[in-house]
Amino acid sequence: MNKTTHKLLVKRIKPIGWLMIGLLGVMGLTLVALLVRPLTADVRTLPMGAAAQAVASTITPDAQPKHTEPPMTTPLPTGWAQKKGLDGNLNLMPPEDVKQKIEAAFATALACNYAEDGEDATLLAGPSRSELCAAALAVTTAQGTKLATPVPGNARQITHLGPLNTIVCESTTRCEIARAKLGIAGMIMEQAADCAKIKASAPCLYRHDVQGLPLYEILIANVSLENGIWKITQWRTEELPGPPPPSQ
């Protein structure tokens, strides 16, 4: 190869060489960049499960728990109290003045059909049955008039009455009162024809066994406060199997 040909070849190769050098330089820089890239570049955030997302969505910075106020209770009127009964339920207990009014209404209602046993003279000197039943009607509502129906219609029972049961109330205007009837000691009769049968003048006392009437029962009245007056709204009786056991 002569010198002229050699020079021409060198001239042609130089551009190609520079191009190859440039390409090799770019590849080298790319390789270096790949090698020194931060390792965290390939770390990807994993998707949270549905439960985790739900929890995360409810978290509020500095969130405070909600404060629930205790339920408000209506204070009882002066003198009223709550007491647990034999059934475990809480009952309202009336103050003394209300208690006396309820007991008075109950006693008035009882007097129409029942007279507590006592001295004959005292029983005969009492008000007539018609007066007593009229007073009973005055302390009853329309649905409570059943208590004034004579049983029997021409006489009052002479009875032994137990102590008054504790008055229990479902509200400050509705209560229940009861008393046990513990036997029958006779009848107070006012009709002349009835008294003539036992050779007595009216009114008279029948001091013998009475047939057809239960000897032992509970006399129960529901009472309500109406226009400031305690009245009997319902009257019922529950027969007892016999006398209470003797006290120890």
Short mmCIF file of C-alpha atoms in Angstrom, two decimals:
data_model
loop_
_atom_site.label_atom_id
_atom_site.label_comp_id
_atom_site.label_asym_id
_atom_site.label_seq_id
_atom_site.Cartn_x
_atom_site.Cartn_y
_atom_site.Cartn_z
CA MET A 1 0.00 0.00 0.00
CA ASN A 2 1.48 3.41 -1.00
CA LYS A 3 1.47 6.48 1.18
CA THR A 4 -1.30 8.17 -0.71
CA THR A 5 -3.67 5.25 -0.18
CA HIS A 6 -2.76 5.06 3.50
CA LYS A 7 -3.58 8.72 4.07
CA LEU A 8 -6.94 8.39 2.37
CA LEU A 9 -7.83 5.39 4.53
CA VAL A 10 -6.84 7.24 7.68
CA LYS A 11 -9.00 10.17 6.69
CA ARG A 12 -11.99 7.88 6.10
CA ILE A 13 -11.54 5.97 9.35
CA LYS A 14 -11.28 8.96 11.65
CA PRO A 15 -14.96 9.97 11.52
CA ILE A 16 -16.05 6.38 12.05
CA GLY A 17 -13.71 6.07 15.02
CA TRP A 18 -14.99 9.19 16.63
CA LEU A 19 -18.53 7.94 16.19
CA MET A 20 -17.66 4.63 17.83
CA ILE A 21 -15.92 6.41 20.67
CA GLY A 22 -18.99 8.57 21.20
CA LEU A 23 -21.30 5.54 21.25
CA LEU A 24 -19.05 3.74 23.68
CA GLY A 25 -19.02 6.81 25.94
CA VAL A 26 -22.80 7.05 26.00
CA MET A 27 -23.13 3.34 26.79
CA GLY A 28 -20.57 3.70 29.57
CA LEU A 29 -22.40 6.59 31.16
CA THR A 30 -25.70 4.71 30.96
CA LEU A 31 -24.17 1.68 32.62
CA VAL A 32 -22.72 3.82 35.42
CA ALA A 33 -26.09 5.50 35.98
CA LEU A 34 -27.79 2.13 36.25
CA LEU A 35 -25.26 0.86 38.72
CA VAL A 36 -25.40 3.88 41.03
CA ARG A 37 -29.22 4.30 40.95
CA PRO A 38 -30.67 4.30 44.55
CA LEU A 39 -31.84 0.94 45.66
CA THR A 40 -35.11 2.42 46.93
CA ALA A 41 -36.15 3.24 43.40
CA ASP A 42 -37.59 -0.25 43.00
CA VAL A 43 -39.44 -0.23 46.30
CA ARG A 44 -43.17 0.01 45.56
CA THR A 45 -46.00 0.63 48.03
CA LEU A 46 -48.03 -2.51 48.47
CA PRO A 47 -51.83 -2.04 48.32
CA MET A 48 -53.59 -2.26 51.72
CA GLY A 49 -56.35 -4.74 52.33
CA ALA A 50 -59.93 -3.51 52.64
CA ALA A 51 -59.89 -3.80 56.43
CA ALA A 52 -56.66 -1.87 56.72
CA GLN A 53 -57.99 0.87 54.41
CA ALA A 54 -61.14 1.14 56.51
CA VAL A 55 -59.10 1.56 59.67
CA ALA A 56 -56.77 4.06 58.07
CA SER A 57 -59.65 6.13 56.73
CA THR A 58 -61.10 6.53 60.24
CA ILE A 59 -57.92 7.75 61.88
CA THR A 60 -57.94 11.49 62.41
CA PRO A 61 -54.90 13.24 63.86
CA ASP A 62 -55.52 14.34 67.45
CA ALA A 63 -59.04 12.86 67.35
CA GLN A 64 -60.76 12.81 70.75
CA PRO A 65 -63.36 10.20 71.77
CA LYS A 66 -66.91 11.50 71.82
CA HIS A 67 -68.27 12.19 75.30
CA THR A 68 -71.72 10.73 75.88
CA GLU A 69 -73.79 12.49 78.48
CA PRO A 70 -75.47 10.19 81.05
CA PRO A 71 -79.25 9.87 80.59
CA MET A 72 -81.17 12.53 82.43
CA THR A 73 -83.53 11.29 85.11
CA THR A 74 -86.60 13.22 86.14
CA PRO A 75 -86.35 14.09 89.82
CA LEU A 76 -89.16 12.75 91.97
CA PRO A 77 -91.55 15.18 93.65
CA THR A 78 -90.84 15.97 97.28
CA GLY A 79 -91.61 13.04 99.57
CA TRP A 80 -91.82 10.37 96.85
CA ALA A 81 -89.30 7.53 96.90
CA GLN A 82 -88.33 4.42 94.96
CA LYS A 83 -88.20 1.00 96.57
CA LYS A 84 -87.57 -2.45 95.15
CA GLY A 85 -90.57 -4.75 95.53
CA LEU A 86 -90.70 -8.49 96.10
CA ASP A 87 -90.69 -9.00 92.32
CA GLY A 88 -87.42 -7.12 92.04
CA ASN A 89 -88.96 -4.17 90.22
CA LEU A 90 -88.67 -0.62 91.44
CA ASN A 91 -91.93 0.88 92.70
CA LEU A 92 -92.81 4.41 93.66
CA MET A 93 -93.72 4.98 97.28
CA PRO A 94 -95.97 7.95 98.07
CA PRO A 95 -95.29 10.49 100.81
CA GLU A 96 -97.31 10.34 104.02
CA ASP A 97 -99.94 12.89 103.01
CA VAL A 98 -100.66 11.10 99.72
CA LYS A 99 -100.67 7.75 101.53
CA GLN A 100 -103.34 8.98 103.94
CA LYS A 101 -105.57 10.24 101.11
CA ILE A 102 -105.34 6.91 99.24
CA GLU A 103 -106.08 4.95 102.41
CA ALA A 104 -109.08 7.18 103.16
CA ALA A 105 -110.53 6.64 99.67
CA PHE A 106 -110.00 2.89 100.01
CA ALA A 107 -111.66 2.75 103.45
CA THR A 108 -114.64 4.72 102.15
CA ALA A 109 -115.03 2.32 99.24
CA LEU A 110 -114.74 -0.74 101.49
CA ALA A 111 -117.42 0.52 103.86
CA CYS A 112 -120.15 0.08 101.27
CA ASN A 113 -119.97 -3.72 101.49
CA TYR A 114 -117.75 -4.49 104.47
CA ALA A 115 -117.78 -3.66 108.16
CA GLU A 116 -114.82 -4.59 110.33
CA ASP A 117 -115.90 -6.71 113.29
CA GLY A 118 -116.47 -4.94 116.56
CA GLU A 119 -119.00 -4.48 119.36
CA ASP A 120 -122.61 -5.12 118.33
CA ALA A 121 -123.76 -1.74 119.58
CA THR A 122 -121.04 0.04 117.59
CA LEU A 123 -121.93 -1.82 114.41
CA LEU A 124 -125.64 -1.06 114.78
CA ALA A 125 -125.00 2.62 115.48
CA GLY A 126 -123.09 3.18 112.25
CA PRO A 127 -124.38 4.96 109.15
CA SER A 128 -126.89 3.20 106.93
CA ARG A 129 -125.68 1.19 104.02
CA SER A 130 -127.24 3.60 101.53
CA GLU A 131 -125.21 6.46 103.02
CA LEU A 132 -122.02 4.45 102.98
CA CYS A 133 -122.49 3.37 99.37
CA ALA A 134 -123.23 6.95 98.28
CA ALA A 135 -119.95 8.02 99.88
CA ALA A 136 -118.20 5.14 98.12
CA LEU A 137 -119.56 6.26 94.77
CA ALA A 138 -118.17 9.74 95.41
CA VAL A 139 -114.62 8.36 95.52
CA THR A 140 -114.93 6.15 92.45
CA THR A 141 -114.85 6.79 88.73
CA ALA A 142 -117.52 5.49 86.37
CA GLN A 143 -115.66 2.21 85.80
CA GLY A 144 -115.20 1.75 89.56
CA THR A 145 -118.90 1.76 90.51
CA LYS A 146 -118.94 -2.03 90.68
CA LEU A 147 -117.70 -1.85 94.26
CA ALA A 148 -121.00 -0.25 95.37
CA THR A 149 -123.04 -3.21 94.18
CA PRO A 150 -124.53 -4.97 97.24
CA VAL A 151 -123.16 -8.46 97.95
CA PRO A 152 -125.74 -9.53 98.99
CA GLY A 153 -127.84 -6.52 98.09
CA ASN A 154 -129.56 -6.15 101.44
CA ALA A 155 -126.67 -6.39 103.90
CA ARG A 156 -123.01 -5.68 104.66
CA GLN A 157 -120.47 -8.32 105.59
CA ILE A 158 -118.98 -8.24 109.07
CA THR A 159 -115.38 -9.22 108.42
CA HIS A 160 -111.96 -9.56 109.97
CA LEU A 161 -109.57 -7.41 107.96
CA GLY A 162 -105.83 -7.82 107.83
CA PRO A 163 -103.39 -4.90 107.82
CA LEU A 164 -103.21 -2.66 104.79
CA ASN A 165 -100.71 -3.78 102.20
CA THR A 166 -97.97 -1.35 101.26
CA ILE A 167 -99.21 1.12 98.67
CA VAL A 168 -97.27 0.82 95.42
CA CYS A 169 -97.47 3.29 92.55
CA GLU A 170 -96.54 3.11 88.89
CA SER A 171 -96.52 6.91 88.73
CA THR A 172 -97.29 9.85 90.98
CA THR A 173 -100.92 9.68 89.82
CA ARG A 174 -101.61 5.92 89.67
CA CYS A 175 -101.32 3.54 92.64
CA GLU A 176 -102.60 0.24 94.02
CA ILE A 177 -103.77 -0.55 97.54
CA ALA A 178 -105.00 -3.86 98.98
CA ARG A 179 -106.19 -5.51 102.17
CA ALA A 180 -106.99 -9.10 103.08
CA LYS A 181 -110.40 -10.24 104.24
CA LEU A 182 -109.82 -12.99 106.79
CA GLY A 183 -113.19 -14.56 107.41
CA ILE A 184 -116.82 -13.52 107.83
CA ALA A 185 -118.28 -12.92 111.30
CA GLY A 186 -121.85 -12.23 110.22
CA MET A 187 -123.98 -9.65 108.42
CA ILE A 188 -125.51 -6.27 109.19
CA MET A 189 -129.07 -6.35 107.86
CA GLU A 190 -131.31 -3.31 107.46
CA GLN A 191 -134.46 -4.74 105.88
CA ALA A 192 -137.30 -5.38 108.35
CA ALA A 193 -138.27 -8.58 106.54
CA ASP A 194 -134.77 -9.97 106.90
CA CYS A 195 -134.52 -9.10 110.58
CA ALA A 196 -137.96 -10.62 111.25
CA LYS A 197 -136.59 -13.99 110.17
CA ILE A 198 -134.26 -13.97 113.17
CA LYS A 199 -136.88 -12.37 115.43
CA ALA A 200 -135.17 -8.99 115.56
CA SER A 201 -136.04 -5.46 114.59
CA ALA A 202 -134.18 -3.59 111.85
CA PRO A 203 -131.34 -2.91 111.72
CA CYS A 204 -130.02 -6.16 113.15
CA LEU A 205 -126.97 -8.37 113.23
CA TYR A 206 -126.83 -11.91 111.91
CA ARG A 207 -124.10 -13.69 113.84
CA HIS A 208 -124.13 -17.09 112.18
CA ASP A 209 -122.36 -18.79 109.31
CA VAL A 210 -122.88 -17.14 105.96
CA GLN A 211 -123.17 -19.41 102.93
CA GLY A 212 -122.17 -18.57 99.39
CA LEU A 213 -119.50 -15.95 100.08
CA PRO A 214 -115.73 -16.53 100.08
CA LEU A 215 -114.25 -16.42 103.55
CA TYR A 216 -110.73 -15.38 102.55
CA GLU A 217 -109.84 -12.99 99.76
CA ILE A 218 -107.71 -10.01 98.85
CA LEU A 219 -109.61 -6.77 98.27
CA ILE A 220 -107.67 -4.70 95.71
CA ALA A 221 -108.28 -1.20 94.39
CA ASN A 222 -106.49 0.79 91.70
CA VAL A 223 -106.59 4.49 92.40
CA SER A 224 -105.83 7.53 90.26
CA LEU A 225 -105.43 11.21 90.96
CA GLU A 226 -108.20 13.08 89.13
CA ASN A 227 -108.58 16.83 89.55
CA GLY A 228 -106.64 16.68 92.79
CA ILE A 229 -108.76 13.85 94.27
CA TRP A 230 -107.69 10.21 94.63
CA LYS A 231 -110.42 7.99 93.19
CA ILE A 232 -110.96 4.26 92.76
CA THR A 233 -110.70 3.38 89.07
CA GLN A 234 -110.83 -0.41 89.34
CA TRP A 235 -111.93 -2.85 92.01
CA ARG A 236 -111.20 -6.54 92.11
CA THR A 237 -110.94 -9.44 94.53
CA GLU A 238 -108.70 -12.50 94.54
CA GLU A 239 -109.81 -15.47 96.59
CA LEU A 240 -107.31 -16.94 99.05
CA PRO A 241 -107.02 -20.69 99.73
CA GLY A 242 -107.37 -20.21 103.48
CA PRO A 243 -106.28 -18.17 106.48
CA PRO A 244 -102.66 -17.07 106.73
CA PRO A 245 -100.36 -19.26 108.83
CA PRO A 246 -100.06 -18.22 112.49
CA SER A 247 -97.19 -15.90 113.25
CA GLN A 248 -94.24 -17.48 115.04
#
